[in-house]
Coordinates of C-alpha atoms and ligand atoms in Angstrom, one line a residue:
M564 CA 17.6 9.0 -22.3
Y565 CA 13.8 8.9 -22.1
L566 CA 13.0 6.8 -19.0
G567 CA 9.0 6.9 -19.6
L568 CA 8.3 7.3 -15.6
E569 CA 6.0 10.2 -16.0
K570 CA 2.6 9.6 -14.4
G571 CA 3.9 6.6 -12.0
V572 CA 3.5 6.9 -8.5
A573 CA 6.9 6.1 -6.3
F574 CA 7.7 6.2 -2.9
V575 CA 11.3 6.7 -1.3
T576 CA 12.4 6.0 2.4
A577 CA 14.7 8.1 4.3
A578 CA 14.1 10.9 1.8
S579 CA 14.4 14.2 3.6
R580 CA 18.2 14.6 2.9
G581 CA 21.2 12.8 1.1
I582 CA 20.7 10.0 -1.2
G583 CA 17.0 9.2 -0.4
R584 CA 16.5 13.1 -1.3
A585 CA 18.5 13.0 -4.5
V586 CA 16.4 9.9 -5.6
A587 CA 13.1 11.7 -4.7
E588 CA 14.1 14.6 -6.8
R589 CA 15.3 12.6 -9.8
L590 CA 12.0 10.8 -9.9
A591 CA 10.0 13.7 -9.6
M592 CA 12.3 15.3 -12.5
E593 CA 10.9 12.4 -14.6
G594 CA 7.2 13.4 -13.9
M595 CA 6.6 10.8 -11.0
T596 CA 4.6 11.5 -7.9
V597 CA 7.1 10.8 -5.2
V598 CA 5.8 10.0 -1.6
A599 CA 9.2 11.0 0.1
A600 CA 8.9 9.4 3.7
S601 CA 11.0 10.6 6.5
R602 CA 10.6 11.8 10.1
S603 CA 10.9 15.4 9.1
V604 CA 9.6 16.9 5.9
G605 CA 13.1 18.7 5.2
S606 CA 12.0 21.0 2.5
T607 CA 9.3 23.5 1.7
P608 CA 6.9 22.5 -0.8
E609 CA 8.3 25.0 -3.4
D610 CA 11.6 23.1 -3.5
L611 CA 9.8 19.9 -4.1
G612 CA 9.9 19.1 -7.5
D613 CA 7.1 21.2 -8.7
G614 CA 4.7 19.7 -6.3
R615 CA 5.4 16.1 -7.5
I616 CA 7.3 15.4 -4.1
V617 CA 4.7 14.7 -1.2
P618 CA 6.3 14.7 2.2
F619 CA 5.1 11.8 4.2
E620 CA 6.1 11.6 8.0
V621 CA 7.0 8.3 9.1
D622 CA 9.7 7.0 11.5
L623 CA 11.0 3.8 10.2
A624 CA 11.8 2.8 13.7
D625 CA 8.1 2.6 14.3
S626 CA 7.2 -0.8 12.8
E627 CA 3.4 -0.2 12.9
A628 CA 3.8 3.1 11.0
T629 CA 6.1 1.5 8.6
A630 CA 3.7 -1.3 8.0
A631 CA 1.0 1.2 7.0
L632 CA 3.0 3.2 4.7
V633 CA 2.3 1.2 1.3
D634 CA -1.2 1.1 2.1
S635 CA -1.4 4.8 2.8
V636 CA 0.4 5.5 -0.9
V637 CA -1.9 3.2 -2.7
E638 CA -5.1 4.9 -0.9
L639 CA -3.8 8.4 -1.4
H640 CA -2.4 7.9 -5.2
G641 CA -4.3 5.0 -6.8
S642 CA -1.0 3.0 -7.5
L643 CA 2.6 2.0 -6.6
D644 CA 4.9 1.8 -9.7
V645 CA 8.0 2.2 -7.8
A646 CA 9.5 1.6 -4.4
V647 CA 12.9 2.9 -3.3
L648 CA 13.7 1.1 0.2
N649 CA 16.3 3.3 1.6
T650 CA 17.3 3.4 5.4
P651 CA 18.9 5.5 7.9
G652 CA 22.6 4.5 8.3
P653 CA 23.6 2.7 11.6
K654 CA 26.1 3.4 14.0
I655 CA 29.7 2.9 13.2
K656 CA 32.0 1.2 15.6
P657 CA 34.4 -1.8 16.1
V658 CA 32.6 -5.2 16.6
L659 CA 34.2 -5.7 20.1
D660 CA 32.6 -2.2 21.0
M661 CA 29.2 -3.0 20.0
T662 CA 26.4 -3.4 22.6
W663 CA 23.6 -5.9 21.9
A664 CA 21.3 -2.8 22.1
D665 CA 23.4 -1.6 18.9
W666 CA 22.6 -4.7 17.2
Q667 CA 18.9 -4.7 17.8
A668 CA 18.6 -1.0 16.9
A669 CA 20.3 -1.5 13.8
H670 CA 18.2 -4.6 13.1
D671 CA 15.4 -2.2 13.4
Q672 CA 17.0 0.3 11.0
L673 CA 18.5 -1.6 8.2
L674 CA 16.6 -5.0 7.9
R675 CA 13.1 -5.1 9.5
P676 CA 11.8 -1.9 7.5
V677 CA 13.3 -3.4 4.4
V678 CA 11.3 -6.7 4.9
Q679 CA 8.2 -4.9 5.8
L680 CA 8.3 -2.2 3.1
G681 CA 9.6 -4.9 0.3
T682 CA 7.1 -7.3 1.0
S683 CA 4.0 -4.8 1.1
A684 CA 5.2 -3.2 -2.0
A685 CA 5.7 -6.4 -3.7
R686 CA 2.1 -7.2 -2.8
A687 CA 0.8 -4.3 -4.4
M688 CA 2.8 -4.6 -7.4
R689 CA 1.8 -8.2 -7.9
A690 CA -1.8 -7.1 -8.0
Q691 CA -1.0 -4.5 -10.5
Q692 CA 1.0 -7.3 -12.4
A693 CA 3.9 -4.5 -12.7
G694 CA 6.4 -2.5 -10.9
A695 CA 10.0 -2.1 -9.9
I696 CA 11.6 -2.0 -6.4
V697 CA 15.1 -0.9 -5.4
L698 CA 16.9 -1.4 -2.1
L699 CA 19.6 1.1 -1.6
S700 CA 22.4 -0.4 0.5
S701 CA 26.0 -0.1 0.5
T702 CA 29.2 -1.8 -1.0
W703 CA 30.0 -2.8 2.4
V704 CA 27.9 -6.0 1.7
R705 CA 30.5 -6.7 -0.7
Q706 CA 33.6 -5.4 1.0
P707 CA 33.3 -4.9 4.9
A708 CA 35.4 -2.3 6.5
P709 CA 36.5 -1.6 9.9
G710 CA 33.6 -0.1 11.9
G711 CA 31.0 -1.4 9.3
V712 CA 29.8 -4.6 10.8
L713 CA 26.3 -3.4 11.4
S714 CA 26.2 -2.4 7.9
S715 CA 27.7 -5.2 6.4
S716 CA 25.7 -7.9 8.6
Y717 CA 22.1 -6.6 8.0
R718 CA 22.6 -5.2 4.9
A719 CA 23.9 -8.7 3.5
A720 CA 20.5 -10.1 4.8
A721 CA 18.4 -7.4 3.2
S722 CA 20.5 -8.1 0.0
A723 CA 19.4 -11.8 0.0
F724 CA 15.8 -10.8 0.9
V725 CA 15.4 -8.6 -2.5
K726 CA 17.4 -11.1 -4.5
T727 CA 14.6 -13.9 -3.3
L728 CA 12.0 -11.4 -4.2
A729 CA 13.4 -10.7 -7.5
T730 CA 13.2 -14.5 -8.2
E731 CA 9.7 -14.8 -7.0
L732 CA 8.2 -11.7 -8.4
A733 CA 9.6 -12.0 -11.7
P734 CA 6.6 -14.0 -13.2
D735 CA 4.4 -11.2 -11.9
G736 CA 6.1 -8.5 -14.0
V737 CA 7.7 -7.2 -10.8
R738 CA 11.4 -6.4 -10.9
V739 CA 13.6 -5.9 -7.7
N740 CA 17.4 -4.8 -7.8
Q741 CA 19.9 -3.3 -5.5
V742 CA 21.8 -0.3 -5.7
M743 CA 25.0 -0.3 -3.6
P744 CA 26.8 3.3 -3.1
G745 CA 30.2 3.6 -2.1
A746 CA 31.2 6.9 -0.5
T747 CA 28.9 9.5 -1.3
G748 CA 29.1 13.2 -0.5
T749 CA 26.1 13.6 2.2
D750 CA 25.5 14.9 5.9
R751 CA 26.2 11.2 6.9
M752 CA 29.6 11.1 5.3
Q753 CA 30.5 14.6 6.5
G754 CA 29.7 13.3 10.1
I755 CA 31.8 10.1 9.4
V756 CA 34.9 12.1 8.5
E757 CA 34.6 14.5 11.3
M758 CA 34.3 11.7 13.9
K759 CA 37.4 9.9 12.3
A760 CA 39.2 13.3 12.4
T761 CA 38.3 13.6 16.4
T762 CA 39.1 9.9 17.0
N763 CA 42.4 10.1 14.9
G764 CA 43.5 13.5 15.9
S765 CA 43.6 14.5 12.1
T766 CA 41.9 17.0 10.0
V767 CA 38.7 16.7 8.0
D768 CA 40.5 17.2 5.0
E769 CA 43.3 14.5 5.8
E770 CA 40.2 11.9 6.3
I771 CA 38.7 12.8 3.3
A772 CA 41.9 12.1 1.6
K773 CA 41.9 8.9 3.1
V774 CA 38.7 7.9 1.7
V775 CA 39.4 9.3 -1.8
R776 CA 42.5 7.5 -1.9
D777 CA 40.9 4.3 -2.1
I778 CA 38.8 5.1 -5.0
P779 CA 40.3 4.6 -8.5
L780 CA 38.0 7.7 -10.0
G781 CA 39.7 9.9 -7.6
Q782 CA 36.6 11.4 -5.9
W783 CA 33.4 10.3 -3.8
A784 CA 30.1 10.3 -5.5
E785 CA 27.7 13.0 -5.5
A786 CA 23.9 12.0 -4.3
T787 CA 22.7 12.7 -7.8
E788 CA 24.9 10.0 -9.3
I789 CA 23.5 7.2 -7.1
A790 CA 19.9 8.9 -8.3
D791 CA 20.8 8.5 -11.8
A792 CA 21.4 4.8 -11.5
V793 CA 18.2 4.2 -9.3
A794 CA 15.9 6.2 -12.0
F795 CA 17.6 3.9 -14.7
L796 CA 16.8 0.8 -12.9
V797 CA 13.1 1.6 -12.0
S798 CA 12.5 2.6 -15.7
S799 CA 11.3 0.6 -18.6
R800 CA 14.8 1.1 -20.1
A801 CA 15.8 -1.5 -17.5
S802 CA 13.1 -3.9 -18.4
F803 CA 15.3 -7.0 -18.3
V804 CA 17.2 -6.2 -15.4
T805 CA 16.1 -8.2 -12.3
G806 CA 18.1 -9.5 -9.3
T807 CA 21.1 -7.2 -9.8
S808 CA 23.3 -5.5 -7.6
L809 CA 25.0 -2.4 -8.8
S810 CA 27.8 -0.8 -6.9
I811 CA 28.1 2.9 -7.8
D812 CA 31.6 3.5 -6.0
G813 CA 34.2 4.9 -8.6
G814 CA 35.7 1.4 -8.9
A815 CA 36.7 1.1 -5.2
V816 CA 35.2 -2.6 -4.8
R817 CA 37.8 -4.6 -7.0
G818 CA 36.2 -8.1 -6.3
A819 CA 35.1 -9.8 -9.7
H820 CA 31.6 -10.5 -8.3
Ligands
NAP1421 N1 26.8 8.7 2.5 C1 27.5 7.5 2.0 O1 28.8 7.6 1.8 C2 26.7 6.1 2.1 C3 27.4 4.9 1.3 C4 26.8 3.8 1.3 C5 25.7 3.6 2.0 N2 25.2 4.6 2.7 C6 23.8 4.6 3.1 O2 22.7 4.9 2.7 C7 21.8 5.6 3.3 C8 21.5 7.1 3.3 O3 22.7 7.7 3.6 P1 22.8 9.2 3.4 O4 24.1 9.3 3.3 O5 21.9 9.9 2.5 O6 22.5 9.7 4.9 P2 21.7 11.0 5.6 O7 22.5 12.2 4.7 O8 22.3 11.3 6.9 O9 20.4 11.0 5.4 C9 19.9 10.1 6.2 C10 18.1 10.0 5.8 O10 17.6 9.2 6.6 C11 16.4 9.6 7.2 N3 16.0 9.2 8.6 C12 16.9 9.0 9.8 N4 16.1 8.4 10.9 C13 14.9 7.7 10.2 C14 14.0 7.2 10.8 N5 14.2 6.4 11.8 N6 12.7 7.0 10.1 C15 13.0 7.6 8.6 N7 13.8 8.2 8.1 C16 15.1 8.4 8.9 C17 16.7 11.4 7.7 O11 15.8 12.0 7.6 P3 15.1 12.3 8.9 O12 16.0 12.9 10.2 O13 14.0 13.7 8.6 O14 14.1 11.3 9.3 C18 17.6 11.6 6.2 O15 16.5 11.7 5.1 C19 22.3 5.0 4.8 O16 21.5 3.8 5.1 C20 23.8 5.0 4.5 O17 24.4 4.1 5.7 C21 25.8 5.8 2.7

């Protein structure tokens, strides 16, 4: 499907590995210039989509650096057509084991950067009267899971934030959507199953089998499958789609909403 994204400028945060990296590569494949923002560069320039991926060092825990990101992108590349708001994953622990410091750190990982980047991207796009924003979140917004309270709680707020942006920015030609991945094969997922194997005295393969058992399509996602959905949503093929939340989870969330 022709997406018509070539020549545009995008930024993707938390983009050196995993889902963010796959999204950056997918948009670069479509011919976009993609600013891939993480604490580390992650790859050699030769790996980076024919020079279309521009690594950008930013620590999302640093609110001043995060606030400056959008202006830097517009200054360096002349416009901002697509913003993909991805964040590092928070700690996984039961509610009763959480400290207040855990809650504060997760706020600074999952909510504050989304609000900062979403607001400044929306301002830049409103000035252009065009643009598309995607929040990468999690199916745990729709279906909280044991150990996932930080993710479910702050992402629910981030979800409400982008839904509101979608409504307010629609008259200015800016679309705002959310992609909710389910279990996806990345370093983070590998770390989670290894942690569960240690906690439960089981093997990693047994923990993977437990995750996959709850997925009707019988496997977890590849990061590229999440990236394909993001590429569609930011493209003109999705020109009448705004304010939506799309689960990419192999059918794991069964609720009717
Ligand atoms: N994998 C899943 O099954 C799954 C499912 C649903 C939702 N999610 C969510 O999707 C997001 C990405 O997950 P993933 O599996 O792709 O994770 P991942 O493979 O661990 O990648 C995390 C990315 O975040 C970057 N990062 C970490 N701390 C950062 C910081 N302070 N500032 C800027 N960048 C930072 C990392 O790069 P640097 O270390 O170079 O900074 C890396 O590029 C997370 O929020 C996760 O909770 C994942």
